[in-house]
Coordinates of C-alpha atoms and ligand atoms in Angstrom, one line a residue:
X864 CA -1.6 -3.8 -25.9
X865 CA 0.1 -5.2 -22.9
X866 CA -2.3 -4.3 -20.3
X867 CA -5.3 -5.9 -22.4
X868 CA -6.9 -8.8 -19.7
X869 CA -6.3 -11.9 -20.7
X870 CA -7.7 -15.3 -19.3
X871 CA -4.1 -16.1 -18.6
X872 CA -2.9 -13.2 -17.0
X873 CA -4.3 -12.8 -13.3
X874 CA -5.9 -8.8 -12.7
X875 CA -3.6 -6.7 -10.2
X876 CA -4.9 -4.0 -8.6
X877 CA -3.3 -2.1 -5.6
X878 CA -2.9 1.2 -4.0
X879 CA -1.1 3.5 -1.9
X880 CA -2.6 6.7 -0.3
X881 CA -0.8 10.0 -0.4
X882 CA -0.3 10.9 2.5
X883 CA 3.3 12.6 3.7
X884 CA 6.2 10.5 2.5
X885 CA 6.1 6.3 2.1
X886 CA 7.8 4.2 4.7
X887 CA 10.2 0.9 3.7
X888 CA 7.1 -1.0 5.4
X889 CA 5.0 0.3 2.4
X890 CA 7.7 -0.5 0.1
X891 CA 8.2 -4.1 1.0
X892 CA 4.6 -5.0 1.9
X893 CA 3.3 -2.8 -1.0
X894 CA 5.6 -1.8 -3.5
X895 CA 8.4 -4.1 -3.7
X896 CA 6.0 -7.1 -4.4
X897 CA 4.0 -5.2 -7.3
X898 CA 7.3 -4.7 -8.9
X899 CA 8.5 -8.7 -8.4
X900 CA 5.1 -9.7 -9.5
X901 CA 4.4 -7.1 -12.5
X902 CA 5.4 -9.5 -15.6
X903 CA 2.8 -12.4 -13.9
X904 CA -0.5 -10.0 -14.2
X905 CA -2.4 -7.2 -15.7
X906 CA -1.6 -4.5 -13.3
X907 CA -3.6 -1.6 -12.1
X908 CA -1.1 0.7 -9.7
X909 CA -3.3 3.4 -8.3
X910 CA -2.7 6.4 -6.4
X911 CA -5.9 6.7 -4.1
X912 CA -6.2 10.1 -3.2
X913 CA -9.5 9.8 -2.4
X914 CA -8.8 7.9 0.6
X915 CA -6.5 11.0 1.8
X916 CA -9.4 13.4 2.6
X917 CA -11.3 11.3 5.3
X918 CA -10.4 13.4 7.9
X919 CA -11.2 17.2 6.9
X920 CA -9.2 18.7 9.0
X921 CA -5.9 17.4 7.7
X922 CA -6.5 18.3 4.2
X923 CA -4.5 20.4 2.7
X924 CA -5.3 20.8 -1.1
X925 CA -2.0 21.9 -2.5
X926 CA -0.4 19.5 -0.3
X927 CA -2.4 16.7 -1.4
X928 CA -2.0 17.2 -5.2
X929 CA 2.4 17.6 -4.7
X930 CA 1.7 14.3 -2.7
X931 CA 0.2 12.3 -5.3
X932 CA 2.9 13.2 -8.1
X933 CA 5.3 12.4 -5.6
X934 CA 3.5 9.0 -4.9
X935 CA 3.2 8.2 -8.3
X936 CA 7.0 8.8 -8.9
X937 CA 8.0 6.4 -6.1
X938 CA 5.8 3.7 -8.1
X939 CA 8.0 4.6 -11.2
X940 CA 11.3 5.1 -9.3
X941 CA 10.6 1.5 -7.5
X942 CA 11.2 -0.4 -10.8
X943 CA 7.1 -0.1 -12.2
X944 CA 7.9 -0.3 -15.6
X945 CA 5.0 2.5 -17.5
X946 CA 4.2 0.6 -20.5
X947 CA 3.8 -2.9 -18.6
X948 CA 1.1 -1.5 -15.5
X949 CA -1.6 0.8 -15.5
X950 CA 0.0 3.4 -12.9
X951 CA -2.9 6.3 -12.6
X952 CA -4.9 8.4 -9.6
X953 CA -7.9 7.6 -8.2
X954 CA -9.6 9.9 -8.6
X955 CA -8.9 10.7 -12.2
X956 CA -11.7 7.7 -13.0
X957 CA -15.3 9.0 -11.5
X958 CA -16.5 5.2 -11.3
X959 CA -14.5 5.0 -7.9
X960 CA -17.5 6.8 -6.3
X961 CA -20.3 6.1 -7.9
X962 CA -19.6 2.6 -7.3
X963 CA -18.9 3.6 -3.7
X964 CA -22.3 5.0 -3.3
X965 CA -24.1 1.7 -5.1
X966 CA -22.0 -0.7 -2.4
X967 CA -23.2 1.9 0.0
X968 CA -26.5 1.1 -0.2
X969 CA -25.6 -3.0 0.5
X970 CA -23.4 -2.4 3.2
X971 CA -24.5 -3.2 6.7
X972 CA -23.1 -0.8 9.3
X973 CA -21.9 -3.4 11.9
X974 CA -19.3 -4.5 9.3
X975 CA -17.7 -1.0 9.0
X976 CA -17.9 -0.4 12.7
X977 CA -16.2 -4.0 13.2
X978 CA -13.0 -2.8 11.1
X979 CA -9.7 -2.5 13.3
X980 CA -8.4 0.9 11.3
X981 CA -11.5 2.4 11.8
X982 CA -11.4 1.3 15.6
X983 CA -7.9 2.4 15.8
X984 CA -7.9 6.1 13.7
X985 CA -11.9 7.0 15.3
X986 CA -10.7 6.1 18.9
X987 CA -10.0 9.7 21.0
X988 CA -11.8 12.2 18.1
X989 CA -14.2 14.6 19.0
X990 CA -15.9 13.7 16.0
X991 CA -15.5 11.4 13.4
X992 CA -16.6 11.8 9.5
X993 CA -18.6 9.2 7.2
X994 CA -15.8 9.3 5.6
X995 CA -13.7 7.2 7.8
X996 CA -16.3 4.9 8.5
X997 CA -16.8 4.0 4.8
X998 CA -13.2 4.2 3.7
X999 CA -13.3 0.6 3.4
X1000 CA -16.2 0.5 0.7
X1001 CA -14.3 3.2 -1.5
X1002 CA -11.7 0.5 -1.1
X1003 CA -14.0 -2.3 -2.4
X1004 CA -15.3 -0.1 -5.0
X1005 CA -11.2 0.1 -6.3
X1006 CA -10.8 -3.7 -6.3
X1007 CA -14.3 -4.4 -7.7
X1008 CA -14.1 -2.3 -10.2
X1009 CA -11.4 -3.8 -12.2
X1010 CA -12.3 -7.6 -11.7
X1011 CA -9.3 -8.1 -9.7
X1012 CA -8.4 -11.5 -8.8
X1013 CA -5.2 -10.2 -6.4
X1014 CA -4.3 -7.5 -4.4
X1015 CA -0.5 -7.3 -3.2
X1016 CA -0.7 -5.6 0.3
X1017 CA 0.6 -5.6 3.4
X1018 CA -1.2 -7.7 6.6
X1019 CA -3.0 -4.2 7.5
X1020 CA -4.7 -4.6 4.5
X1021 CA -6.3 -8.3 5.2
X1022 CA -9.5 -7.0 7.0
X1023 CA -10.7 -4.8 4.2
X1024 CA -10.0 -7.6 1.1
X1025 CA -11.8 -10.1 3.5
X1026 CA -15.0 -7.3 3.7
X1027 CA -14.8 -6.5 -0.3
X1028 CA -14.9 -10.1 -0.9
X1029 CA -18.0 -10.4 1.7
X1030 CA -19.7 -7.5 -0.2
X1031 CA -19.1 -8.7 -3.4
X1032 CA -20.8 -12.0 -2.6
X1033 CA -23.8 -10.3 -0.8
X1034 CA -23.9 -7.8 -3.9
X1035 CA -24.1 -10.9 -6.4
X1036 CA -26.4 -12.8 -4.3
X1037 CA -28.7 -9.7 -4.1
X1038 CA -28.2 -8.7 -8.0
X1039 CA -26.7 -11.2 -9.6
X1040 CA -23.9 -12.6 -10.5
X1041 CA -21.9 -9.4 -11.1
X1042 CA -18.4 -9.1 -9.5
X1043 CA -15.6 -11.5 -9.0
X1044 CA -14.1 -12.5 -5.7
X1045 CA -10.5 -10.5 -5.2
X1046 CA -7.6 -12.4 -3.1
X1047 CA -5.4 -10.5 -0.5
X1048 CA -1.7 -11.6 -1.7
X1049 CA 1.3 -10.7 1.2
X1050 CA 4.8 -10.9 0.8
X1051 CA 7.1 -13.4 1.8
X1052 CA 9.1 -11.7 4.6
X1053 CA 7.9 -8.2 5.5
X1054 CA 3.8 -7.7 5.6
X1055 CA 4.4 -6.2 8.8
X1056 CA 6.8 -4.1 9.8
X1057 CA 7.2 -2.2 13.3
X1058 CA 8.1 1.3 14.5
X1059 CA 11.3 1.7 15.2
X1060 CA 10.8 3.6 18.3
X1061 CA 8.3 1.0 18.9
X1062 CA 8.3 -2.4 17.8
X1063 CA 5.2 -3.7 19.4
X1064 CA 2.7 -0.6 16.6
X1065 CA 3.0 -1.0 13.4
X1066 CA 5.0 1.2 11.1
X1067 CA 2.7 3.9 10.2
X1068 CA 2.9 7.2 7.7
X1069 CA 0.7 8.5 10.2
X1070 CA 3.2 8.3 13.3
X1071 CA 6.3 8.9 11.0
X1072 CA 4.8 12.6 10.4
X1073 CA 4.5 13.5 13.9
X1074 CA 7.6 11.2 15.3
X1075 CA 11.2 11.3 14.6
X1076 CA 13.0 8.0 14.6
X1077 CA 10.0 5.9 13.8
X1078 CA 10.1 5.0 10.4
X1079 CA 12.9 4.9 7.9
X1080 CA 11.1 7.1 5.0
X1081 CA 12.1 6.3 1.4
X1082 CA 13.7 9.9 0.7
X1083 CA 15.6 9.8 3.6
X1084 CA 19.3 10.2 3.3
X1085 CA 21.4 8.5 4.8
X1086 CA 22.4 10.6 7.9
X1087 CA 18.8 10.6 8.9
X1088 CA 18.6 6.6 8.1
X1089 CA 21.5 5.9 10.5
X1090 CA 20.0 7.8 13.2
X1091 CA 16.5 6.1 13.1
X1092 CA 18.3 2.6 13.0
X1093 CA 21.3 3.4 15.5
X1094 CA 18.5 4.4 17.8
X1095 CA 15.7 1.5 17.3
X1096 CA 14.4 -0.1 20.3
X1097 CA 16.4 -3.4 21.1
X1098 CA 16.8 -4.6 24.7
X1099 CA 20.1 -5.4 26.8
X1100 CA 20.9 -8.5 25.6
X1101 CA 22.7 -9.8 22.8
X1102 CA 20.3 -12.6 21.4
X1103 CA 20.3 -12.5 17.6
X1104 CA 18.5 -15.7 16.5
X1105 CA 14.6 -14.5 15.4
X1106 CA 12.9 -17.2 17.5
X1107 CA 14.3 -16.0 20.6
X1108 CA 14.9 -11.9 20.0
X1109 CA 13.0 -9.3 21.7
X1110 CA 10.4 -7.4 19.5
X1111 CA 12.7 -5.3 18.4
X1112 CA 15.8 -7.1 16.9
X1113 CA 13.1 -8.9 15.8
X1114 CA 12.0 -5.9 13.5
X1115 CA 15.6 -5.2 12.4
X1116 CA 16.1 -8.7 11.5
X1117 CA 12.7 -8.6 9.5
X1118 CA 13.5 -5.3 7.6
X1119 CA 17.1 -6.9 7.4
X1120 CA 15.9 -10.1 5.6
X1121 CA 13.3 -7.9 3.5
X1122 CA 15.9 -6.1 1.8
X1123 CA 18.1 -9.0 1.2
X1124 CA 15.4 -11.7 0.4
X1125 CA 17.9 -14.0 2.2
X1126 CA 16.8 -16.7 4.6
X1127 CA 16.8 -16.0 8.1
X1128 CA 19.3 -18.6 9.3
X1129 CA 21.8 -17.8 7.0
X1130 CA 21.6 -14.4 8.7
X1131 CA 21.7 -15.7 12.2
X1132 CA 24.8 -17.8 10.8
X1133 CA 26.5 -14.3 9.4
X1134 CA 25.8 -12.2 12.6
X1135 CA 26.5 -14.8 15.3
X1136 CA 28.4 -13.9 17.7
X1137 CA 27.5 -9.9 16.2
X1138 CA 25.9 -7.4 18.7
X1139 CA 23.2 -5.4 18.4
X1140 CA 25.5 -2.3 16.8
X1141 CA 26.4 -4.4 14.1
X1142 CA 23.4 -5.6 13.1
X1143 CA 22.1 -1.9 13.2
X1144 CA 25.0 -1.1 10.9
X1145 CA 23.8 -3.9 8.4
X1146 CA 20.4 -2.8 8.4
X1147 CA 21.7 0.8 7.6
X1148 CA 24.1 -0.7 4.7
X1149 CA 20.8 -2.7 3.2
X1150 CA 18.4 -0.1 3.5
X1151 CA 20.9 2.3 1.8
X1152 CA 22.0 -0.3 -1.2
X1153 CA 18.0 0.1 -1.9
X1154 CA 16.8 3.9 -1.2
X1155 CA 20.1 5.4 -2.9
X1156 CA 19.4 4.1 -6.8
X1157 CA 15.5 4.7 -6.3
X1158 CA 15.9 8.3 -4.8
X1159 CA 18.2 8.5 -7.9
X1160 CA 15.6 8.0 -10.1
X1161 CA 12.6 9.4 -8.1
X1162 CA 14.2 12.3 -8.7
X1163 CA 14.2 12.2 -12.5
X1164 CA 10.7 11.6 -12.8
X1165 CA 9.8 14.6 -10.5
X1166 CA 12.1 17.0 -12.4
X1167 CA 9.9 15.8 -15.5
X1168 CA 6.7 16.8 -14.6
X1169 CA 4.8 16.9 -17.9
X1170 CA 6.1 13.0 -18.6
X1171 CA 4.9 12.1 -15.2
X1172 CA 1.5 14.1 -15.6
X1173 CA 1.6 12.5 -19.1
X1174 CA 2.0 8.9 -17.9
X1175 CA -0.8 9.7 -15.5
X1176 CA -3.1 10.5 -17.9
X1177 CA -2.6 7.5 -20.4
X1178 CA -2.6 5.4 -17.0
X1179 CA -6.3 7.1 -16.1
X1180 CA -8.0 6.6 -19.9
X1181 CA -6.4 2.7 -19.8
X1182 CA -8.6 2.1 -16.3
X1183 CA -11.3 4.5 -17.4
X1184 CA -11.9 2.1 -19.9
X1185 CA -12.2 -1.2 -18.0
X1186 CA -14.3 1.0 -15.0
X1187 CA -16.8 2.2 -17.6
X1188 CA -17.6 -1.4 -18.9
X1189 CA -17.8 -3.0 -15.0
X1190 CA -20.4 0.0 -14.6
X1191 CA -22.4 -0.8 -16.9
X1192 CA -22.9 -4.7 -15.7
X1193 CA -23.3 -2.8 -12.2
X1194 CA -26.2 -0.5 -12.8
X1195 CA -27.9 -2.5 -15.2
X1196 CA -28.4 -4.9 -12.3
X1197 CA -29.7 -2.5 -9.6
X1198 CA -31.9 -0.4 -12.7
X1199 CA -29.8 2.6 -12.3
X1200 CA -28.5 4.4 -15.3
Ligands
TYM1822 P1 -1.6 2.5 3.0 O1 -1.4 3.7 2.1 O2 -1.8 2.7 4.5 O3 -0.4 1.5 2.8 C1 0.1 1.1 1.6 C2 0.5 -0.3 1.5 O4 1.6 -0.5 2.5 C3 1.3 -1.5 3.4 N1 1.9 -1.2 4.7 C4 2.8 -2.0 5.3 N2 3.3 -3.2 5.0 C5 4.2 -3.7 5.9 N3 4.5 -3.1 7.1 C6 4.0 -1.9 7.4 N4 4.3 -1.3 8.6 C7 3.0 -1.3 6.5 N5 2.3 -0.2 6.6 C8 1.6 -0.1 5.4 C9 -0.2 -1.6 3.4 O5 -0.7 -2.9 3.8 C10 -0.6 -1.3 2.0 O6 -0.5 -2.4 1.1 N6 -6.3 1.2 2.3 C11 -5.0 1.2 1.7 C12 -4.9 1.8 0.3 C13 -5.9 1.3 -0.7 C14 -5.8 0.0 -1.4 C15 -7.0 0.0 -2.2 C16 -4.9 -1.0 -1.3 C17 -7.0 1.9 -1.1 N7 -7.6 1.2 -2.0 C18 -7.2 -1.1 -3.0 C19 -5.2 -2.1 -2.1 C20 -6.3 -2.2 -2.9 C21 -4.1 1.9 2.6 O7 -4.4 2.8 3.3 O8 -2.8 1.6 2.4

């Protein structure tokens, strides 16, 4: 079978929470690289719906299970070819939390409290669940699971590898040796892209559900697209070369060399002498060249929902199987089980 590890083939694993619609920033930190890479590796595509609920108040159980069909048809409609990756939902295999709760109990505090996202989504709340706080050890429990050896993300993402691989090397030390050592792997251009309403936070499906005009979602149309862009953030000049730009042409020329994977002075060259308008209108013809085919095709897979719910469950049994044996190694060296 193709997804069988092999010594040759690296393991992939990566993830995308379901949570409102995805942004182009998780499509060409996240997505677009899992699709470029998915021949080199034995890929696990997951749909971590887990990860949605750490904040009770904002879940909303039918909500939650539309979102992850709807995630897991953006995987498909991005070009994730079924029978090549294991696509499949969190938390359809169990192991994600009972290896949670054994990393739990090896998991200093300080290091959770040290985490930026946790810093940046606890700050101003009344209250803030466990939950949040150890969100990044369900995350470690995904990688660690599978033996991964990469994980394609974007830069937000660095922190939490960097604290899996630190509690997978105090886990082995305490235990034995018992899990490998995953590596973070960004893309080339586009591990971080800003808001469009503000280019100095980071694009975020958080903001993009409260604020029009901050991100450019992947099922929007185009009417909706042109207004985000037209309106972006840019400054009153009419500098156009990256080095030099303000933050925001600086974003626009990131998305804009993201989506045509074509080096940046060659773009400089092409827009000299270009203002601001037409390089929005170029970022507009780009993004639309990309979303129109995969809304296409996203929206054969969700008009098929026994196929999809079908390729979900084949995806679940294919990880279920590698989880089970990692388990195994896992409780036999703490004496559990
Ligand atoms: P999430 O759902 O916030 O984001 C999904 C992916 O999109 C990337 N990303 C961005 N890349 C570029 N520019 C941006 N503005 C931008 N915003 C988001 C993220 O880096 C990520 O790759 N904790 C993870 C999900 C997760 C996971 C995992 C990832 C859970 N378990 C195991 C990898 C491996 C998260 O919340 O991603």
């Amino acid at each position: 079978m193709s997804t069988t590890p092999s010594a040759a083939r690296p393991r992939v694993f990566s993830g995308v929470q379901p949570t409102s619609t995805l942004h182009i920033g998780n499509y060409v930190g996240a997505l677009r690289q899992w699709v470029e890479q998915q021949h080199e590796g034995d890929n696990l595509f997951c749909v971590v719906d887990l990860h949605a609920l750490t904040v009770p108040e904002e879940i909303d159980p039918e909500g939650l299970r539309e979102a992850v069909r709807s995630v897991a048809a953006l995987y498909f409609a991005v070009g994730i070819e079924p029978d090549k990756n294991t696509v499949f939902v969190q938390s359809h295999v169990r192991e994600h939390t009972e290896l949670t709760w054994l990393l739990n109990c090896v998991t200093p505090l300080g290091w959770l409290y040290r985490m930026t996202q946790f810093k940046a989504k606890s700050e101003g709340r009344e209250s803030v669940g466990t939950g949040l706080l150890d969100y990044p050890v369900l995350m470690a429990a995904d990688i660690l699971l599978y033996d991964t050896d990469r994980v394609p993300v974007g830069d937000d993402q660095v922190q939490h590898i960097e604290l899996t691989r630190d509690l997978a090397t105090r886990f082995n030390h305490l235990f034995g040796e018992t899990f490998k050592l995953p590596k973070a792997v960004l893309p080339r251009f586009g591990a971080r892209i800003m808001g469009l309403d503000d280019p100095e936070v980071k694009m975020s499906k958080s903001i993009a559900a409260k604020v029009d005009g901050h991100a450019i979602n992947l099922l929007d149309d185009e009417k909706r697209v042109r207004k985000a862009v037209m309106a972006a953030v840019t400054d009153s000049g009419r500098e156009l070369r990256f080095e030099h730009a303000s933050p925001g042409v600086r974003n626009l020329l990131a998305i804009y060399q993201a989506l045509t994977g074509r080096p940046m002075p060659e773009i400089e060259a092409e827009l000299e002498g270009a203002g601001y308008g037409q390089l929005k209108k170029a970022v507009v013809g780009v993004v639309m060249d990309t979303l129109t085919p995969l809304q296409q095709r996203y929206r054969e897979f969700m008009d098929d929902r026994a196929e999809l719910d079908r390729l979900l469950a084949d995806g679940a049994e294919r990880a279920a199987a590698i989880a089970a044996r990692t388990m195994e190694r896992v409780r036999a060296a703490m004496g559990v089980g």
